[in-house]
PDB file of C-alpha atoms in Angstrom:
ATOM      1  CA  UNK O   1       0.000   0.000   0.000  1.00  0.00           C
ATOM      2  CA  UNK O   2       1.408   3.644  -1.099  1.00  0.00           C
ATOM      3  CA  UNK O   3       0.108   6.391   1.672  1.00  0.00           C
ATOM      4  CA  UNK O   4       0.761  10.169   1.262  1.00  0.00           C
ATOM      5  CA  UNK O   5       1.037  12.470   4.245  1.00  0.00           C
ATOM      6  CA  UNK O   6      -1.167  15.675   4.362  1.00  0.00           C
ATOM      7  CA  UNK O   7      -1.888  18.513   6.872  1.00  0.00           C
ATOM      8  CA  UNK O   8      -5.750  19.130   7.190  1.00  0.00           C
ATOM      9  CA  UNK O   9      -5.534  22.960   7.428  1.00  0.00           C
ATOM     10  CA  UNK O  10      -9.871  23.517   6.549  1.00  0.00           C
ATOM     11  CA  UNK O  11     -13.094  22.357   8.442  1.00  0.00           C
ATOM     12  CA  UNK O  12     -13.061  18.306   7.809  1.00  0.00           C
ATOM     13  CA  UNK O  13     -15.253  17.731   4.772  1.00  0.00           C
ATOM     14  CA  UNK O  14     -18.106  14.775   5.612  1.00  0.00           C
ATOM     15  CA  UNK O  15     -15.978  12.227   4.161  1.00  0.00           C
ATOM     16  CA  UNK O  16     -13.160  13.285   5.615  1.00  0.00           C
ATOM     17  CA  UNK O  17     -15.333  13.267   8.978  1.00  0.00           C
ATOM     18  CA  UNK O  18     -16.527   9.265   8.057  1.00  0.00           C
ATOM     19  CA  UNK O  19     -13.055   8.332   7.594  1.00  0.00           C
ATOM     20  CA  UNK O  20     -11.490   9.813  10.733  1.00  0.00           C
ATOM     21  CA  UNK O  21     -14.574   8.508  12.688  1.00  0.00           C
ATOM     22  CA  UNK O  22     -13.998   5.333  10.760  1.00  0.00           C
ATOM     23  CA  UNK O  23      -9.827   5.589  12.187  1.00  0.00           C
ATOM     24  CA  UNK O  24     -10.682   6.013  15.492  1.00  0.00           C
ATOM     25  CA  UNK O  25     -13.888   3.396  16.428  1.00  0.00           C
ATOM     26  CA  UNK O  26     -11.701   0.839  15.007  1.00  0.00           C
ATOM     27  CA  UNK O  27      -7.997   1.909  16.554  1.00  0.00           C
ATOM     28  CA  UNK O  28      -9.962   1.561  19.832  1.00  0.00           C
ATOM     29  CA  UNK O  29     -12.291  -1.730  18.761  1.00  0.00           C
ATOM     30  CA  UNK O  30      -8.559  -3.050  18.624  1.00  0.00           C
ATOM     31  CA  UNK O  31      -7.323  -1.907  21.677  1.00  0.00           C
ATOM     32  CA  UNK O  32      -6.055   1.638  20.810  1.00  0.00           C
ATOM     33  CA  UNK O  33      -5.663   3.380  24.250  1.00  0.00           C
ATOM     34  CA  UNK O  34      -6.568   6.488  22.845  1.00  0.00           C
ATOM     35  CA  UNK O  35      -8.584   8.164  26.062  1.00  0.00           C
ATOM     36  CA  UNK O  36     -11.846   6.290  24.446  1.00  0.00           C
ATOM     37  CA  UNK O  37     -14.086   3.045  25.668  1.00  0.00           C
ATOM     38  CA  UNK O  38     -14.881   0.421  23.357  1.00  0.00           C
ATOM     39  CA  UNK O  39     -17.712   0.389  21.886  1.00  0.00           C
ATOM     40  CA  UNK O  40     -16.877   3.973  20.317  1.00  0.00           C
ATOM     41  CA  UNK O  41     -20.567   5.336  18.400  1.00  0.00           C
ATOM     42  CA  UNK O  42     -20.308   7.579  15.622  1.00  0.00           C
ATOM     43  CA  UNK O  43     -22.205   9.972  17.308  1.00  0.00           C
ATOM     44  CA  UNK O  44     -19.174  10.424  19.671  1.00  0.00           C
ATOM     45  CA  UNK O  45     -16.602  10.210  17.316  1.00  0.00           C
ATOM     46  CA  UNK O  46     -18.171  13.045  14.632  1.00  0.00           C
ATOM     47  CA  UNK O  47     -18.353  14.873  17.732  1.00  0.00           C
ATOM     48  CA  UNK O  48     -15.171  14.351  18.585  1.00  0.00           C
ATOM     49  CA  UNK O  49     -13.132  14.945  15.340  1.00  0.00           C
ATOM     50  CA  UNK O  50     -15.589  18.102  14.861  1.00  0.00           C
ATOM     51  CA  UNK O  51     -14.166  19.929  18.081  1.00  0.00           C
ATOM     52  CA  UNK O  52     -10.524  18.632  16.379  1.00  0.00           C
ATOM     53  CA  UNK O  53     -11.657  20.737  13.046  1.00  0.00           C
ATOM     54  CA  UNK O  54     -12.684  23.436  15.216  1.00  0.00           C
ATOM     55  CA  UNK O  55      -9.662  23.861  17.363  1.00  0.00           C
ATOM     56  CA  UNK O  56      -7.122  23.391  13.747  1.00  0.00           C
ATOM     57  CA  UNK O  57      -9.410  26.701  12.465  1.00  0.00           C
ATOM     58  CA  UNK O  58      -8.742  28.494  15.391  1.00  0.00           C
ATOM     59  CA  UNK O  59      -4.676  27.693  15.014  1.00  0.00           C
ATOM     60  CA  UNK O  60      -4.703  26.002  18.231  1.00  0.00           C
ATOM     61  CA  UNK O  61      -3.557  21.891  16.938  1.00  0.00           C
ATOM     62  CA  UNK O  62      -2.169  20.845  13.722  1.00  0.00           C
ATOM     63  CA  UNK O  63      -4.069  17.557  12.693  1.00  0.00           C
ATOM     64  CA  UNK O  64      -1.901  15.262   9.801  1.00  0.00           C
ATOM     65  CA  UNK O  65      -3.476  12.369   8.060  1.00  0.00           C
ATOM     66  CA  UNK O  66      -2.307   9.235   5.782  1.00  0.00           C
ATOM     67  CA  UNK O  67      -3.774   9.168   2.849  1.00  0.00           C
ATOM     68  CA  UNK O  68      -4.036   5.542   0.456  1.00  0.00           C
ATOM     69  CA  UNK O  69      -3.742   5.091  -2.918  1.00  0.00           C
ATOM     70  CA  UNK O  70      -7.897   4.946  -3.261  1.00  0.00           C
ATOM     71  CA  UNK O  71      -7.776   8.479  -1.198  1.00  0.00           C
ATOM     72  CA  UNK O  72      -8.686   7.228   2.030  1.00  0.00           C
ATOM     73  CA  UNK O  73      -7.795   8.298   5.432  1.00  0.00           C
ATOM     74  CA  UNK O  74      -5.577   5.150   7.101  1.00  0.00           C
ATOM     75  CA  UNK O  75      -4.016   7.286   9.968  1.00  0.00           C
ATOM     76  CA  UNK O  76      -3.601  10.472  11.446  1.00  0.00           C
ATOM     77  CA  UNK O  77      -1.944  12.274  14.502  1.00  0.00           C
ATOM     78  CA  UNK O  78      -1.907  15.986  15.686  1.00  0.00           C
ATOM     79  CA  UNK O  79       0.102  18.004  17.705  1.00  0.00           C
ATOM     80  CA  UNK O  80      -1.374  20.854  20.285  1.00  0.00           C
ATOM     81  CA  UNK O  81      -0.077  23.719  19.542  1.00  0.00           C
ATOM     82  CA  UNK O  82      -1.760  26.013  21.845  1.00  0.00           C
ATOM     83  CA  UNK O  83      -0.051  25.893  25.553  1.00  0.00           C
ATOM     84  CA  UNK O  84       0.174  27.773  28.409  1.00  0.00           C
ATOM     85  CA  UNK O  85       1.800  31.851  28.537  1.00  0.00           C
ATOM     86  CA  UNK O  86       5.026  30.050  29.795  1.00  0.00           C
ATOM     87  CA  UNK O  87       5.379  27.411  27.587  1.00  0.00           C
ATOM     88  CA  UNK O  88       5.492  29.138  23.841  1.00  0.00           C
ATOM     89  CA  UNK O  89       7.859  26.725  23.026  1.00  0.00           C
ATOM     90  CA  UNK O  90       6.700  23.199  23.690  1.00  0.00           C
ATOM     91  CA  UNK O  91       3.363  21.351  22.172  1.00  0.00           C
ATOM     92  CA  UNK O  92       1.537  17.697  22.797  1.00  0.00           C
ATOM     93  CA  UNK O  93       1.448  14.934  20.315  1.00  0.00           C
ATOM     94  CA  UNK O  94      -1.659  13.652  20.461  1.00  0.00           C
ATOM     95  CA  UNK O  95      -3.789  10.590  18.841  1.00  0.00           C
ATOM     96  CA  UNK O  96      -1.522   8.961  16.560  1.00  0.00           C
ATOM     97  CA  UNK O  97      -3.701   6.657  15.380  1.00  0.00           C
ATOM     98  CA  UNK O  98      -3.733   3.671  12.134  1.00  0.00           C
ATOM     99  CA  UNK O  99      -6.704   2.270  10.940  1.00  0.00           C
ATOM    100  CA  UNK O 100      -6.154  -1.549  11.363  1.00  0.00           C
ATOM    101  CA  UNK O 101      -6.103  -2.349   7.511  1.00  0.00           C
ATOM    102  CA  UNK O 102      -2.831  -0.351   7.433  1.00  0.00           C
ATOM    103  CA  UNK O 103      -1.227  -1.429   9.828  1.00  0.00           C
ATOM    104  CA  UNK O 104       2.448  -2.207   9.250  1.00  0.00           C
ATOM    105  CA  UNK O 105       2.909  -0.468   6.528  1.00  0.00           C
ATOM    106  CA  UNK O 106       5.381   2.615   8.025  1.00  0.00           C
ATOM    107  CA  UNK O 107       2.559   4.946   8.373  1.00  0.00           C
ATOM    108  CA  UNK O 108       2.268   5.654  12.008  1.00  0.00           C
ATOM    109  CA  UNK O 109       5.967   6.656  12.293  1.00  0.00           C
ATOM    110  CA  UNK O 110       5.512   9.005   8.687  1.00  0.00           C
ATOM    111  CA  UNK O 111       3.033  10.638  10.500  1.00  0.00           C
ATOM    112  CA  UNK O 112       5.255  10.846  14.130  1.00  0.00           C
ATOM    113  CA  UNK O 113       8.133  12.048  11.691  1.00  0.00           C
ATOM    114  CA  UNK O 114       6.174  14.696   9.801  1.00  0.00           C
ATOM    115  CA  UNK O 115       4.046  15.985  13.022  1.00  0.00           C
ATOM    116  CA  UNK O 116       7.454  16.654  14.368  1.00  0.00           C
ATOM    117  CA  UNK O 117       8.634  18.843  10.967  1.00  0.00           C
ATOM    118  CA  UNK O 118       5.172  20.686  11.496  1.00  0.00           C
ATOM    119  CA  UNK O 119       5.584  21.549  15.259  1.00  0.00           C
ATOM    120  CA  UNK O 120       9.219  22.904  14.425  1.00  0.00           C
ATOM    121  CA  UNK O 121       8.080  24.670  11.992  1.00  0.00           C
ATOM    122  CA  UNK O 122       5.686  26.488  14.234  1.00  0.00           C
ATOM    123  CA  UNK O 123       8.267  27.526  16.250  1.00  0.00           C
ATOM    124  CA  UNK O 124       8.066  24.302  18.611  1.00  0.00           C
ATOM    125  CA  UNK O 125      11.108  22.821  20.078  1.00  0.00           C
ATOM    126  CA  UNK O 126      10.045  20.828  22.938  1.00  0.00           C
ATOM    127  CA  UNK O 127       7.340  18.355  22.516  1.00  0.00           C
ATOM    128  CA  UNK O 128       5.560  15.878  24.385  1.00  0.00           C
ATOM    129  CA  UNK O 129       3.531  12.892  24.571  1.00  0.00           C
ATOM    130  CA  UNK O 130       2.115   9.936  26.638  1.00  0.00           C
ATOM    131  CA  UNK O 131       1.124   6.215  25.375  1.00  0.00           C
ATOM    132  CA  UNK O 132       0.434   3.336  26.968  1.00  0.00           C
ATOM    133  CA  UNK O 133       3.091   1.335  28.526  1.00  0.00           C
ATOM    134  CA  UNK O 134       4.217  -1.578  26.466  1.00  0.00           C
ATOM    135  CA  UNK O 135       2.061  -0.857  23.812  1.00  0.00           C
ATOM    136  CA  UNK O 136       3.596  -1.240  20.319  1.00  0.00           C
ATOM    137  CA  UNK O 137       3.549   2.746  19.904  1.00  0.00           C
ATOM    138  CA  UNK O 138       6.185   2.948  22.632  1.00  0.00           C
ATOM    139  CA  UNK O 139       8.778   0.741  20.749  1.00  0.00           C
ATOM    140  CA  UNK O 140       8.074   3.670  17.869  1.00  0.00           C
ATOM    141  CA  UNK O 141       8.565   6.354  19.944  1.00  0.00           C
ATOM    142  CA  UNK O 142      11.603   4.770  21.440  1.00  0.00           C
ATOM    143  CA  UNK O 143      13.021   4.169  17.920  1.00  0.00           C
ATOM    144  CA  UNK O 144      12.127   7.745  16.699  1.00  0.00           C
ATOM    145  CA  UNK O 145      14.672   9.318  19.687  1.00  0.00           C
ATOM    146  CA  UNK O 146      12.041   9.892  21.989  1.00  0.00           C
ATOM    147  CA  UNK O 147      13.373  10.042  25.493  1.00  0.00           C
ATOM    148  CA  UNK O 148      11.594   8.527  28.433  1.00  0.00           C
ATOM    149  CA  UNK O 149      10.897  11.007  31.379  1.00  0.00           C
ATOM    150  CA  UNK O 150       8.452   8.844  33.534  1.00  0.00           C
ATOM    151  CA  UNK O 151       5.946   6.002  34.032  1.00  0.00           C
ATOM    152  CA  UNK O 152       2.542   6.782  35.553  1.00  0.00           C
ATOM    153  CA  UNK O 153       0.937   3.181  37.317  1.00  0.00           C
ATOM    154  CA  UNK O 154      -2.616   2.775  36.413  1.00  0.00           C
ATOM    155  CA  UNK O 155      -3.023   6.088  34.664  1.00  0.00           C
ATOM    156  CA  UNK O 156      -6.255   5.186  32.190  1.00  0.00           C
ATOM    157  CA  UNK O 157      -8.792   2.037  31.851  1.00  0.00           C
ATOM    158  CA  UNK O 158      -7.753   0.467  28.312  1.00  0.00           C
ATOM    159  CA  UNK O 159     -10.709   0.371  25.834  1.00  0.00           C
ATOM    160  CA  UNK O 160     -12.255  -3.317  26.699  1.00  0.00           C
ATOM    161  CA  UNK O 161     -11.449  -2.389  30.655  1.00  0.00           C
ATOM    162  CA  UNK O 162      -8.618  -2.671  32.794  1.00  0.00           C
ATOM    163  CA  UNK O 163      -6.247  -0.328  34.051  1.00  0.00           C
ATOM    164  CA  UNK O 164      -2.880   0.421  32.410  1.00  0.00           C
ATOM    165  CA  UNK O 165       0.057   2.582  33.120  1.00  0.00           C
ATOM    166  CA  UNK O 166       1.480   5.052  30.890  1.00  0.00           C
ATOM    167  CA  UNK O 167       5.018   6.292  29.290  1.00  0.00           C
ATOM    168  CA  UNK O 168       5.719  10.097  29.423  1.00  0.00           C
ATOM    169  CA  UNK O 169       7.970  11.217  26.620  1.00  0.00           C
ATOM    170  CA  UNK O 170       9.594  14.137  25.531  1.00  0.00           C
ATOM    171  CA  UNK O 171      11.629  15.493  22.467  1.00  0.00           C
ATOM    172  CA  UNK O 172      14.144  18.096  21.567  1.00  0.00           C
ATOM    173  CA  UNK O 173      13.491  19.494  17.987  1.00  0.00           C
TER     174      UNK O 173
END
């Protein structure tokens, strides 16, 4: 499978909106520990990924997405651009996420690598990130230079229940 990377910089269009809802009830229907319970409804994840378009118009995240060769969304991740008065230099990586019919196929660390080239570009030099401990998005991060800084026990219930600790990480840019 060939997969482009793009920046979504307008509102979502509705297919982009089925797709990403699409990304997301199935990342967690496989056990995606992405702050969401299994079973995810559509209702919740429109909803969801229409507060993402929102914040993108009003500068505050960047949101990426893989495209496929039939111009489907297969992945996406943002970064948070918007922090705190003291913080102008750091943002949050947030929801990396592959549809599970693309999985590996190199496109969750083409989007890590290009969210990273979009944060610097904004003038970011410090981000950060969590994930669930163990989890196969750790190894990536790991891999990619990210630097531990901390484990959190029992930080979040996974999607199908239980609790699970998390990985802190943090990267110069």
């Amino acid at each position: 499978m060939s997969f482009t990377i793009q920046q979504i910089t307008e509102p979502i269009s509705e297919s982009q909106l089925d797709e990403l809802s699409e990304t997301l009830i199935e990342a967690v229907a496989g056990g995606g520990s992405i702050s969401f319970m299994h079973p995810v409804s559509t209702d919740l994840a429109e909803s969801f990924w229409r507060g993402i378009s929102a914040g993108v118009a009003r500068g505050e995240r960047a949101l990426l997405v893989a495209v496929d060769d039939a111009d489907r969304i297969v992945g996406t991740v943002q970064v948070v651009l918007s922090q705190p008065e003291n913080q102008p230099h750091r943002a949050d990586v947030a929801k990396l996420m592959v549809h599970p019919r693309a999985r590996r196929q190199g496109i969750a660390e083409a989007l890590v690598r290009e969210i990273e080239t979009v944060a610097k570009a904004a003038g970011k030099s410090v981000l950060t990130l969590d994930t669930e401990t163990g989890a196969t998005a750790e190894r990536l991060y790991k891999r990619l230079g990210w630097t531990v800084s901390g484990t959190i026990p029992d930080y979040a219930l996974l999607p199908h229940g239980g609790l699970c600790s998390t990985t802190i990480f943090y990267k110069a840019i």
